[in-house]
Amino acid sequence: DKNINLAILPLKVLSGGQRVENFCQGLIMDVITDLSRFRSFHVISYDAVRTIPPAESLDSPKLKDLHLDYLVAGMARLQDEELLINLQLTNLPQNRLVWAEKFSGRFDNLFEIQENVVERIIATLQHFVDHDLLNEIGRKPLTELSVYECWLKGYQELKKGSVQTDEQARIYFQQAMEMDPHYPRAYTGMSLSFYNEWSCQLWSRWDISRNGAFKWAKKALELDEWDHVSNAILGRIYLYNGEHQKAEHYLRKSLQINSNDAETLIIIAFGFVYLGYPEEANALYNRARRLNPSDNFMAHACGAFVNFELGAIDESIALGEKFEIGKGWVDFSAFLAAAYFIKGNIGKANENWRIFLDEFSRKINGGRPADSRAALQWMINVNPYRHESRLKPFWDYIGKTDSEELVVDKTGADSVFENRFVREGQLWNVNFNGRQVQLPDLKGYHDLARLLARPRGSIHCTDLMGARAVETGQPLFDEKAKAAYGERILELQEQMEEAEMAQQSYRLGQLQEEYDQLIAHLSRVTGKGGKGRKVAGTVEKCRSAVTWRIRSAIRKIAEMHPELGRHLEVSVKTGIFCEYRPEHEIDWIL
């Protein structure tokens, strides 16, 4: 049962301009994704072939390096809004044309064309495949062409691999969801954008990005439970949450759905190492490299990681030296230091450990100097091993040594353990019991900061709200208007939660401002208990508004930092007088 190595080259576009170019690219990526579901096929990743010119000679060294059995190549042109595609399937070892066929259809029937292309390739190679495999291919939900176009643009932005392009991708995915709320790929793309930030790019927003990836992946699976990317993302998140059984379930489900997506195989391989299956992880890593032999920095990192835990230290070091420091994996240099330590090269071990301390200082410790033991404790806490790691002897060495050469600056030794609740721009930097998170600005965090600054001291709700208590007044408000204001307040609360989940800081600020204005207005024009039309009950309105925004803020904190959320839940009292009363003294930097 020899697996078939198959590549599909980008189509040569003869006419139709950039729009046809974009859709041909999307079509080829979709065909590769659909074919990769068949275990008998090794379908080469699009990244590995996209730079090969469509007219490349069959004896090209680039193609020979891929060790292909079959190659699909062709061209496309647009004529009177009809898309015409010519494809050829070639048996490369025999240098023999297997078939050549024309496909055509209206430009807005792209999905039908794609389906015909996939079925024709499968049918031609059918004698290599079990007879029931054809039934496994799932028809993607049909949607409007404009929705598909938004998804394609978002996916193209994701491939650029930066925080800025991830944000641009989210704009496209959001547009796709607004046009078709039931299109699962848009939700998967949104999850992948946050996953990129969480795993590779934006370590300062570790919890925010992780929660964004989790929530959008769950939404994607509600629409399509067979989405292998979202399953892999959930598995990785459950792993870092310490829920190893759930993590393994979702990672294996992703692998079962699609075992030929090189990028997802790398995600699963990382997870399997942490779960204690380095041999399986190595098989997945090697499969991913066959599918996408291009020079991928995360593939080098994965190979180094897998070989380290297998005990193949020389191979781990060789791959590790190819990894570009600063590309997202903060403690990769620490793994490389451990590998050199095992080989007895203490000089290289110390050199790579210092590189890790510098990365830790810049990306985890807010730019403050980092002490070896504080950084070591972070590394131990953040790597979610289910069982013991080969890192342990190196960790013991770092934990016991007092060598000056391993310490960047002892003055920062306790900085990672300082309790901080500080606003910096539009974000709040929060550190509690050694765990640091960043939170987008909310009014409730301002209230909490004032309470933390005065432990066991009471602050009146009108002081937090910035309102003045009024006891008497005149009729100003009727029941119909009051009901309309109440409905708008509920809408604003829901919209603020949605904006925070989508990390739309500017929109969140606008909604918060409108909400506060409404509450302030109601405080002026409604009576006690919300009855009547007199300017009264300011205290009650302020109590209600302040209680809601403080409790809402604590819930948001609990999502990112459960331990701090629990502490605030029991220590913060709300009402007419609000108070922070901790069980024991805590020093806060505010």
Coordinates of C-alpha atoms in Angstrom, one line a residue:
D1 CA 0.0 0.0 0.0
K2 CA 2.5 2.6 -1.2
N3 CA 1.4 6.1 -0.6
I4 CA 1.1 8.3 -3.6
N5 CA 3.2 11.5 -3.6
L6 CA 1.2 14.1 -5.4
A7 CA 1.7 17.8 -6.1
I8 CA -0.6 20.4 -7.7
L9 CA 1.1 23.4 -9.2
P10 CA -0.4 26.9 -9.3
L11 CA -2.4 27.4 -12.4
K12 CA -1.0 29.6 -15.2
V13 CA -3.6 32.4 -15.6
L14 CA -3.8 33.5 -19.2
S15 CA -6.6 36.2 -18.8
G16 CA -8.9 37.7 -16.3
G17 CA -6.5 39.7 -14.1
Q18 CA -5.8 39.6 -10.4
R19 CA -9.3 38.4 -9.5
V20 CA -8.9 35.2 -11.5
E21 CA -5.4 34.9 -10.0
N22 CA -6.8 35.1 -6.5
F23 CA -9.6 32.6 -7.1
C24 CA -7.3 30.1 -8.9
Q25 CA -5.0 30.3 -5.9
G26 CA -7.9 29.6 -3.6
L27 CA -9.1 26.7 -5.8
I28 CA -5.7 25.0 -5.8
M29 CA -5.5 25.4 -2.0
D30 CA -9.0 23.9 -1.6
V31 CA -8.2 21.0 -3.9
I32 CA -5.0 20.3 -1.9
T33 CA -7.0 20.4 1.3
D34 CA -9.7 18.0 0.0
L35 CA -7.2 15.5 -1.4
S36 CA -5.1 15.6 1.8
R37 CA -8.0 13.9 3.6
F38 CA -7.1 10.6 1.8
R39 CA -4.5 8.7 3.7
S40 CA -3.2 7.0 0.6
F41 CA -2.1 10.4 -0.8
H42 CA 0.9 12.5 0.3
V43 CA -0.2 15.8 -1.1
I44 CA 2.6 18.3 -1.1
S45 CA 1.8 21.6 0.7
Y46 CA 0.9 24.6 -1.4
D47 CA 3.8 26.5 0.3
A48 CA 6.3 24.0 -1.2
V49 CA 5.1 24.4 -4.8
R50 CA 3.7 28.0 -5.0
T51 CA 7.1 29.4 -6.2
I52 CA 7.5 26.8 -9.0
P53 CA 6.5 28.4 -12.3
P54 CA 3.5 26.8 -13.9
A55 CA 5.5 26.1 -17.1
E56 CA 8.3 24.5 -15.2
S57 CA 9.9 21.5 -17.1
L58 CA 9.0 18.1 -15.8
D59 CA 12.7 17.4 -15.3
S60 CA 13.2 20.5 -13.1
P61 CA 15.5 19.9 -10.1
K62 CA 12.8 21.6 -7.9
L63 CA 10.3 18.9 -8.8
K64 CA 12.8 16.1 -8.6
D65 CA 13.6 17.1 -5.0
L66 CA 10.0 16.5 -4.1
H67 CA 10.2 12.8 -5.2
L68 CA 6.8 12.9 -6.8
D69 CA 4.7 10.1 -8.3
Y70 CA 2.2 12.4 -9.9
L71 CA 1.9 16.1 -10.8
V72 CA -1.1 18.1 -11.7
A73 CA -0.5 21.3 -13.7
G74 CA -2.6 23.5 -15.9
M75 CA -3.9 26.9 -17.0
A76 CA -7.0 29.1 -16.6
R77 CA -8.6 31.9 -18.5
L78 CA -11.7 34.0 -18.3
Q79 CA -13.9 34.3 -21.3
D80 CA -17.3 36.2 -21.2
E81 CA -17.5 35.6 -17.4
E82 CA -16.9 31.8 -17.9
L83 CA -13.9 30.3 -16.3
L84 CA -12.1 27.8 -18.4
I85 CA -9.5 25.5 -16.9
N86 CA -7.2 22.9 -18.6
L87 CA -5.5 20.3 -16.4
Q88 CA -3.0 17.6 -17.0
L89 CA -2.1 14.7 -14.7
T90 CA 1.4 13.3 -15.3
N91 CA 3.1 10.2 -14.0
L92 CA 6.5 11.6 -13.3
P93 CA 8.6 8.4 -12.8
Q94 CA 7.3 7.2 -16.2
N95 CA 7.2 10.7 -17.7
R96 CA 3.7 9.7 -19.0
L97 CA 0.6 11.8 -19.4
V98 CA -2.2 10.0 -17.5
W99 CA -5.0 12.3 -18.5
A100 CA -5.8 15.8 -19.7
E101 CA -9.2 17.4 -19.3
K102 CA -11.1 20.7 -19.6
F103 CA -13.3 22.2 -16.9
S104 CA -15.5 25.2 -17.3
G105 CA -18.3 27.0 -15.6
R106 CA -19.6 30.4 -14.7
F107 CA -17.2 32.4 -12.6
D108 CA -19.7 32.5 -9.7
N109 CA -19.9 28.7 -9.7
L110 CA -16.4 28.2 -8.5
F111 CA -17.4 25.5 -6.0
E112 CA -18.9 23.3 -8.7
I113 CA -15.7 23.6 -10.8
Q114 CA -13.6 22.7 -7.8
E115 CA -15.8 19.7 -6.9
N116 CA -15.5 18.3 -10.5
V117 CA -11.7 18.8 -10.4
V118 CA -11.3 16.8 -7.1
E119 CA -13.6 14.0 -8.2
R120 CA -11.9 13.6 -11.5
I121 CA -8.4 13.4 -9.9
I122 CA -9.7 10.9 -7.4
A123 CA -11.4 8.8 -10.0
T124 CA -8.3 8.6 -12.1
L125 CA -6.2 7.4 -9.2
Q126 CA -9.0 5.3 -7.8
H127 CA -7.3 2.0 -8.3
F128 CA -4.7 3.1 -5.8
V129 CA -7.3 3.9 -3.2
D130 CA -9.8 1.8 -1.2
H131 CA -13.2 1.8 -2.9
D132 CA -15.0 3.6 -0.1
L133 CA -12.5 6.5 0.3
L134 CA -14.4 8.6 -2.2
N135 CA -17.3 8.8 0.2
E136 CA -15.1 10.4 2.9
I137 CA -14.7 13.6 1.0
G138 CA -17.1 16.1 2.6
R139 CA -18.9 18.7 0.5
K140 CA -18.1 22.1 1.8
P141 CA -21.2 24.3 2.6
L142 CA -22.1 26.4 -0.3
T143 CA -22.0 30.2 0.2
E144 CA -22.0 33.4 -1.7
L145 CA -18.9 34.2 -3.8
S146 CA -18.4 37.4 -1.9
V147 CA -18.1 35.5 1.4
Y148 CA -15.6 33.1 -0.1
E149 CA -13.6 36.0 -1.4
C150 CA -13.4 37.6 2.1
W151 CA -12.3 34.3 3.5
L152 CA -9.6 33.9 0.8
K153 CA -8.3 37.4 1.4
G154 CA -8.1 36.8 5.2
Y155 CA -6.3 33.5 4.7
Q156 CA -3.8 35.2 2.4
E157 CA -3.1 37.8 5.2
L158 CA -2.6 35.0 7.7
K159 CA 0.1 33.5 5.6
K160 CA 2.2 36.7 5.9
G161 CA 2.8 35.9 9.6
S162 CA 2.8 39.2 11.5
V163 CA 0.6 40.8 14.2
Q164 CA -0.5 43.5 11.8
T165 CA -1.6 41.0 9.0
D166 CA -3.4 38.9 11.6
E167 CA -5.4 42.0 12.5
Q168 CA -6.1 42.6 8.9
A169 CA -7.2 39.0 8.4
R170 CA -9.7 39.4 11.2
I171 CA -11.3 42.2 9.4
Y172 CA -11.9 40.0 6.4
F173 CA -13.1 37.1 8.5
Q174 CA -15.5 39.4 10.3
Q175 CA -16.9 40.6 7.0
A176 CA -17.4 37.0 5.9
M177 CA -19.3 36.2 9.1
E178 CA -21.5 39.2 8.8
M179 CA -22.5 38.2 5.3
D180 CA -22.9 34.5 6.2
P181 CA -23.0 33.7 9.9
H182 CA -23.0 30.0 9.1
Y183 CA -19.8 29.8 7.1
P184 CA -17.4 27.8 9.3
R185 CA -14.2 28.6 7.6
A186 CA -14.5 32.3 8.6
Y187 CA -14.6 31.2 12.3
T188 CA -11.7 28.8 11.8
G189 CA -9.7 31.7 10.2
M190 CA -10.5 34.0 13.2
S191 CA -9.4 31.3 15.6
L192 CA -6.2 30.7 13.6
S193 CA -5.4 34.5 13.7
F194 CA -5.5 34.5 17.5
Y195 CA -3.6 31.2 17.6
N196 CA -0.8 32.7 15.6
E197 CA -0.5 35.5 18.1
W198 CA -0.7 33.2 21.1
S199 CA 1.8 30.6 19.9
C200 CA 4.2 32.6 17.8
Q201 CA 4.0 36.3 18.0
L202 CA 2.3 38.3 20.8
W203 CA 3.5 36.8 24.0
S204 CA 2.5 39.9 26.0
R205 CA -1.1 39.0 25.4
W206 CA -0.8 35.3 26.0
D207 CA -4.1 34.8 27.8
I208 CA -6.1 37.2 25.6
S209 CA -4.9 35.5 22.4
R210 CA -5.4 32.0 23.8
N211 CA -9.0 32.7 24.8
G212 CA -9.7 34.3 21.4
A213 CA -8.3 31.2 19.7
F214 CA -10.4 28.9 21.9
K215 CA -13.7 30.8 21.6
W216 CA -13.6 31.0 17.8
A217 CA -12.4 27.4 17.4
K218 CA -15.5 26.3 19.5
K219 CA -17.8 28.4 17.3
A220 CA -16.2 26.8 14.1
L221 CA -16.8 23.3 15.4
E222 CA -20.4 24.1 16.3
L223 CA -20.8 24.6 12.5
D224 CA -18.4 21.9 11.3
E225 CA -17.2 19.4 13.8
W226 CA -14.9 17.9 11.2
D227 CA -12.7 21.0 10.8
H228 CA -9.2 19.5 11.5
V229 CA -7.6 22.9 12.1
S230 CA -10.0 24.0 14.9
N231 CA -9.7 20.5 16.5
A232 CA -5.9 20.9 16.6
I233 CA -6.1 24.4 18.1
L234 CA -8.5 23.2 20.8
G235 CA -6.2 20.3 21.6
R236 CA -3.2 22.6 22.0
I237 CA -5.1 25.0 24.2
Y238 CA -6.4 22.2 26.5
L239 CA -2.8 21.0 26.7
Y240 CA -1.6 24.4 28.1
N241 CA -4.6 24.4 30.5
G242 CA -3.3 21.1 31.9
E243 CA -6.4 19.2 30.6
H244 CA -4.3 16.4 29.0
Q245 CA -7.1 14.0 28.3
K246 CA -9.1 16.5 26.4
A247 CA -6.0 17.7 24.6
E248 CA -5.2 14.2 23.4
H249 CA -8.8 13.7 22.3
Y250 CA -8.9 16.8 20.1
L251 CA -5.3 16.3 18.7
R252 CA -6.1 12.7 17.7
K253 CA -9.4 13.7 16.2
S254 CA -7.7 16.3 14.1
L255 CA -5.2 13.7 12.9
Q256 CA -7.9 11.3 12.1
I257 CA -9.8 13.9 10.0
N258 CA -6.8 15.0 8.0
S259 CA -3.3 13.4 8.3
N260 CA -1.8 15.3 5.3
D261 CA -1.9 18.9 6.3
A262 CA 1.7 19.7 7.1
E263 CA 1.1 22.8 9.2
T264 CA -1.4 21.0 11.4
L265 CA 0.8 18.0 11.8
I266 CA 3.5 20.3 13.3
I267 CA 0.9 21.5 15.9
I268 CA 0.0 17.9 16.7
A269 CA 3.6 16.8 16.9
F270 CA 4.4 19.5 19.5
G271 CA 1.3 18.3 21.5
F272 CA 2.3 14.7 21.4
V273 CA 5.8 15.4 22.8
Y274 CA 4.2 17.1 25.8
L275 CA 1.7 14.3 26.2
G276 CA 4.6 11.7 26.3
Y277 CA 4.5 10.3 22.8
P278 CA 7.8 11.5 21.2
E279 CA 8.0 8.5 18.8
E280 CA 4.6 9.3 17.3
A281 CA 5.5 13.0 17.2
N282 CA 8.7 12.1 15.3
A283 CA 6.6 10.2 12.7
L284 CA 4.3 13.2 12.3
Y285 CA 7.3 15.6 12.0
N286 CA 8.9 13.5 9.3
R287 CA 5.6 13.3 7.4
A288 CA 5.1 17.0 7.6
R289 CA 8.6 17.5 6.2
R290 CA 7.8 15.2 3.3
L291 CA 4.6 17.1 2.6
N292 CA 6.3 20.5 2.9
P293 CA 10.0 20.3 2.4
S294 CA 10.4 24.1 2.2
D295 CA 12.6 25.9 4.7
N296 CA 10.1 26.4 7.6
F297 CA 11.5 27.8 10.8
M298 CA 8.8 26.2 13.0
A299 CA 9.5 22.8 11.4
H300 CA 13.1 23.1 12.4
A301 CA 12.0 24.0 15.9
C302 CA 9.6 21.1 16.0
G303 CA 12.3 18.7 14.8
A304 CA 14.7 20.0 17.4
F305 CA 12.1 19.6 20.2
V306 CA 11.1 16.1 19.1
N307 CA 14.7 14.8 18.8
F308 CA 15.6 16.3 22.2
E309 CA 12.9 14.4 24.0
L310 CA 13.8 11.2 22.0
G311 CA 17.4 11.6 23.2
A312 CA 18.8 12.3 19.7
I313 CA 20.7 15.3 21.0
D314 CA 23.1 15.7 18.1
E315 CA 20.2 15.9 15.7
S316 CA 18.3 18.2 18.0
I317 CA 21.3 20.6 18.1
A318 CA 21.7 20.5 14.3
L319 CA 18.1 21.4 13.7
G320 CA 18.0 23.9 16.6
E321 CA 20.9 25.9 15.1
K322 CA 18.7 26.5 12.0
F323 CA 15.9 28.1 14.1
E324 CA 15.9 31.9 14.0
I325 CA 15.9 33.3 17.5
G326 CA 13.1 35.8 18.2
K327 CA 10.6 34.1 15.9
G328 CA 8.1 33.6 18.7
W329 CA 9.2 30.6 20.8
V330 CA 10.6 32.5 23.8
D331 CA 12.3 29.6 25.6
F332 CA 13.6 27.8 22.5
S333 CA 17.2 28.9 23.4
A334 CA 16.7 27.3 26.8
F335 CA 16.0 24.0 25.1
L336 CA 19.1 24.4 23.0
A337 CA 21.1 25.3 26.1
A338 CA 19.8 22.0 27.7
A339 CA 20.9 20.0 24.7
Y340 CA 24.4 21.5 24.9
F341 CA 24.5 20.8 28.6
I342 CA 23.7 17.2 28.0
K343 CA 26.6 17.0 25.5
G344 CA 28.9 18.5 28.1
N345 CA 29.4 21.8 26.2
I346 CA 28.8 24.2 29.2
G347 CA 30.1 27.2 27.3
K348 CA 27.4 26.9 24.6
A349 CA 24.9 26.0 27.3
N350 CA 25.6 29.2 29.1
E351 CA 25.6 31.3 25.9
N352 CA 22.1 30.0 24.9
W353 CA 20.8 30.4 28.4
R354 CA 21.8 34.1 28.3
I355 CA 19.9 34.4 25.0
F356 CA 16.9 33.0 26.6
L357 CA 17.1 35.4 29.6
D358 CA 17.2 38.3 27.1
E359 CA 14.1 37.0 25.3
F360 CA 12.4 36.4 28.6
S361 CA 13.2 39.9 29.8
R362 CA 11.9 41.5 26.6
K363 CA 8.8 39.4 25.9
I364 CA 7.7 38.1 29.3
N365 CA 9.1 40.4 32.0
G366 CA 8.1 43.7 30.5
G367 CA 11.6 44.7 29.6
R368 CA 12.8 44.5 33.2
P369 CA 16.0 42.5 33.9
A370 CA 15.5 38.8 34.5
D371 CA 17.0 36.5 37.1
S372 CA 17.9 32.9 36.1
R373 CA 15.8 31.3 38.8
A374 CA 12.7 33.4 38.1
A375 CA 13.0 32.7 34.4
L376 CA 13.6 29.0 35.1
Q377 CA 10.4 28.9 37.2
W378 CA 8.4 30.4 34.4
M379 CA 9.8 27.9 31.9
I380 CA 8.9 25.0 34.2
N381 CA 5.4 26.4 34.7
V382 CA 4.6 27.2 31.1
N383 CA 5.7 23.9 29.5
P384 CA 2.8 21.5 29.9
Y385 CA 4.5 18.2 30.2
R386 CA 2.3 15.3 31.3
H387 CA 5.3 13.3 32.4
E388 CA 8.9 14.1 33.3
S389 CA 11.1 15.7 30.6
R390 CA 14.7 15.3 29.6
L391 CA 15.1 18.9 30.6
K392 CA 15.1 18.0 34.3
P393 CA 18.9 17.6 34.8
F394 CA 19.4 20.9 33.2
W395 CA 16.7 22.5 35.3
D396 CA 18.3 21.1 38.4
Y397 CA 21.7 22.6 37.3
I398 CA 20.2 26.1 36.7
G399 CA 18.3 25.9 40.0
K400 CA 21.3 25.0 42.1
T401 CA 24.0 27.1 40.5
D402 CA 25.1 30.4 42.0
S403 CA 27.4 31.1 39.0
E404 CA 27.4 34.8 38.1
E405 CA 27.8 34.0 34.5
L406 CA 24.2 32.6 34.4
V407 CA 22.7 35.8 36.0
V408 CA 21.8 38.8 33.9
D409 CA 20.9 41.1 36.8
K410 CA 20.1 40.1 40.4
T411 CA 18.2 43.3 41.0
G412 CA 15.3 41.9 39.0
A413 CA 15.1 38.6 40.8
D414 CA 11.7 39.1 42.3
S415 CA 10.2 41.4 39.6
V416 CA 8.3 38.5 38.0
F417 CA 6.5 37.9 41.4
E418 CA 5.5 41.5 42.0
N419 CA 1.7 42.1 42.2
R420 CA 0.9 44.8 39.6
F421 CA -2.3 46.4 38.4
V422 CA -1.0 49.1 36.1
R423 CA -2.6 50.8 33.1
E424 CA -0.2 51.4 30.2
G425 CA -1.9 53.0 27.2
Q426 CA -5.0 51.0 26.3
L427 CA -3.9 47.9 28.2
W428 CA -3.7 47.0 31.8
N429 CA -0.6 45.0 32.9
V430 CA -1.6 42.7 35.6
N431 CA 0.7 40.4 37.6
F432 CA -0.5 38.2 40.5
N433 CA 1.4 35.4 42.2
G434 CA 4.0 35.2 39.4
R435 CA 1.5 35.1 36.5
Q436 CA 1.3 38.0 34.1
V437 CA -1.5 39.0 31.8
Q438 CA -2.6 42.0 29.8
L439 CA -6.2 43.2 29.6
P440 CA -7.9 45.7 27.2
D441 CA -9.1 48.8 29.0
L442 CA -12.5 48.7 30.8
K443 CA -14.1 51.2 33.2
G444 CA -14.3 48.4 35.8
Y445 CA -10.5 48.1 35.9
H446 CA -10.3 51.8 36.9
D447 CA -12.7 51.1 39.8
L448 CA -10.7 48.1 40.9
A449 CA -7.4 50.0 40.8
R450 CA -8.9 52.6 43.1
L451 CA -10.1 49.9 45.5
L452 CA -6.7 48.1 45.5
A453 CA -5.0 51.4 46.4
R454 CA -7.2 51.6 49.5
P455 CA -7.4 48.1 51.1
R456 CA -10.1 48.0 53.8
G457 CA -11.1 51.5 53.0
S458 CA -14.6 52.3 51.7
I459 CA -15.4 54.3 48.6
H460 CA -18.9 55.6 47.9
C461 CA -20.4 54.3 44.6
T462 CA -21.2 57.9 43.5
D463 CA -17.5 58.8 44.0
L464 CA -16.5 55.9 41.7
M465 CA -19.2 56.9 39.2
G466 CA -18.3 60.6 39.3
A467 CA -22.0 61.5 40.1
R468 CA -23.6 63.7 42.7
A469 CA -26.4 62.3 45.0
V470 CA -29.8 64.0 44.4
E471 CA -32.7 63.6 46.8
T472 CA -35.5 65.5 45.2
G473 CA -36.4 66.7 41.7
Q474 CA -39.0 67.3 39.0
P475 CA -40.8 65.0 36.6
L476 CA -38.7 64.4 33.5
F477 CA -39.1 60.8 32.3
D478 CA -42.0 58.6 31.2
E479 CA -42.3 54.7 31.2
K480 CA -41.9 54.3 27.4
A481 CA -38.7 56.2 27.4
K482 CA -37.5 54.3 30.5
A483 CA -38.1 51.0 28.7
A484 CA -36.3 52.1 25.6
Y485 CA -33.3 53.2 27.7
G486 CA -33.3 49.8 29.5
E487 CA -33.3 47.9 26.3
R488 CA -30.4 50.0 24.9
I489 CA -28.4 49.4 28.1
L490 CA -28.8 45.6 27.7
E491 CA -27.7 45.9 24.1
L492 CA -24.7 47.9 25.0
Q493 CA -23.7 45.3 27.6
E494 CA -23.9 42.5 25.1
Q495 CA -22.0 44.5 22.4
M496 CA -19.2 45.4 24.9
E497 CA -18.7 41.8 25.6
E498 CA -18.6 40.9 21.9
A499 CA -16.2 43.8 21.2
E500 CA -13.9 42.7 24.0
M501 CA -13.9 39.1 22.8
A502 CA -13.0 40.3 19.3
Q503 CA -10.3 42.6 20.7
Q504 CA -11.9 45.7 19.1
S505 CA -10.5 48.2 21.6
Y506 CA -11.6 51.3 19.8
R507 CA -15.2 50.1 19.4
L508 CA -15.2 48.9 23.0
G509 CA -14.2 52.4 24.2
Q510 CA -17.1 54.0 22.1
L511 CA -19.6 51.5 23.5
Q512 CA -18.4 52.1 27.1
E513 CA -18.7 55.8 26.7
E514 CA -22.3 55.6 25.5
Y515 CA -23.1 53.2 28.3
D516 CA -21.7 55.5 30.9
Q517 CA -23.6 58.5 29.4
L518 CA -26.8 56.5 29.6
I519 CA -26.3 55.5 33.2
A520 CA -25.4 59.0 34.1
H521 CA -28.5 60.4 32.4
L522 CA -30.8 57.8 34.1
S523 CA -29.3 58.8 37.4
R524 CA -30.5 62.3 36.8
V525 CA -34.0 61.6 35.4
T526 CA -35.4 58.5 37.2
G527 CA -36.7 58.1 40.6
K528 CA -36.2 55.6 43.4
G529 CA -36.3 52.0 42.2
G530 CA -36.6 53.3 38.6
K531 CA -40.1 54.5 39.2
G532 CA -41.8 57.9 38.5
R533 CA -40.4 60.8 36.6
K534 CA -38.4 62.7 39.2
V535 CA -34.8 63.5 39.4
A536 CA -34.0 61.1 42.3
G537 CA -32.3 57.9 43.1
T538 CA -28.9 58.8 41.9
V539 CA -27.3 56.7 44.6
E540 CA -29.3 53.6 43.5
K541 CA -28.4 54.1 39.9
C542 CA -24.7 54.6 40.7
R543 CA -24.8 51.5 43.0
S544 CA -26.3 49.4 40.2
A545 CA -24.0 50.7 37.5
V546 CA -20.8 50.4 39.5
T547 CA -21.7 46.9 40.8
W548 CA -22.3 45.7 37.2
R549 CA -19.0 47.1 35.8
I550 CA -16.9 45.9 38.7
R551 CA -18.4 42.4 38.7
S552 CA -18.1 42.3 34.9
A553 CA -14.4 43.3 35.1
I554 CA -13.7 40.6 37.7
R555 CA -15.4 38.0 35.3
K556 CA -13.1 39.1 32.5
I557 CA -10.1 38.9 34.8
A558 CA -11.1 35.4 35.8
E559 CA -11.1 34.3 32.2
M560 CA -7.5 35.4 31.8
H561 CA -6.2 34.8 35.3
P562 CA -8.4 32.4 37.3
E563 CA -6.4 32.7 40.5
L564 CA -6.7 36.5 40.5
G565 CA -10.3 36.3 39.6
R566 CA -11.1 34.1 42.6
H567 CA -9.1 36.4 44.9
L568 CA -11.1 39.5 43.7
E569 CA -14.4 37.7 43.8
V570 CA -14.1 37.1 47.5
S571 CA -12.1 40.2 48.5
V572 CA -14.1 43.0 46.7
K573 CA -17.4 44.1 48.2
T574 CA -19.8 46.2 46.1
G575 CA -22.9 48.2 47.1
I576 CA -23.4 51.8 48.1
F577 CA -20.0 51.5 49.6
C578 CA -17.4 49.5 47.8
E579 CA -14.3 48.0 49.4
Y580 CA -11.3 45.7 48.8
R581 CA -10.8 43.5 51.9
P582 CA -8.2 40.8 51.2
E583 CA -7.7 37.9 53.5
H584 CA -4.1 38.8 54.1
E585 CA -1.9 41.8 53.3
I586 CA -1.0 42.2 49.6
D587 CA 1.4 44.8 48.3
W588 CA 0.2 46.1 44.9
I589 CA 2.1 48.2 42.4
L590 CA -0.5 50.6 41.0

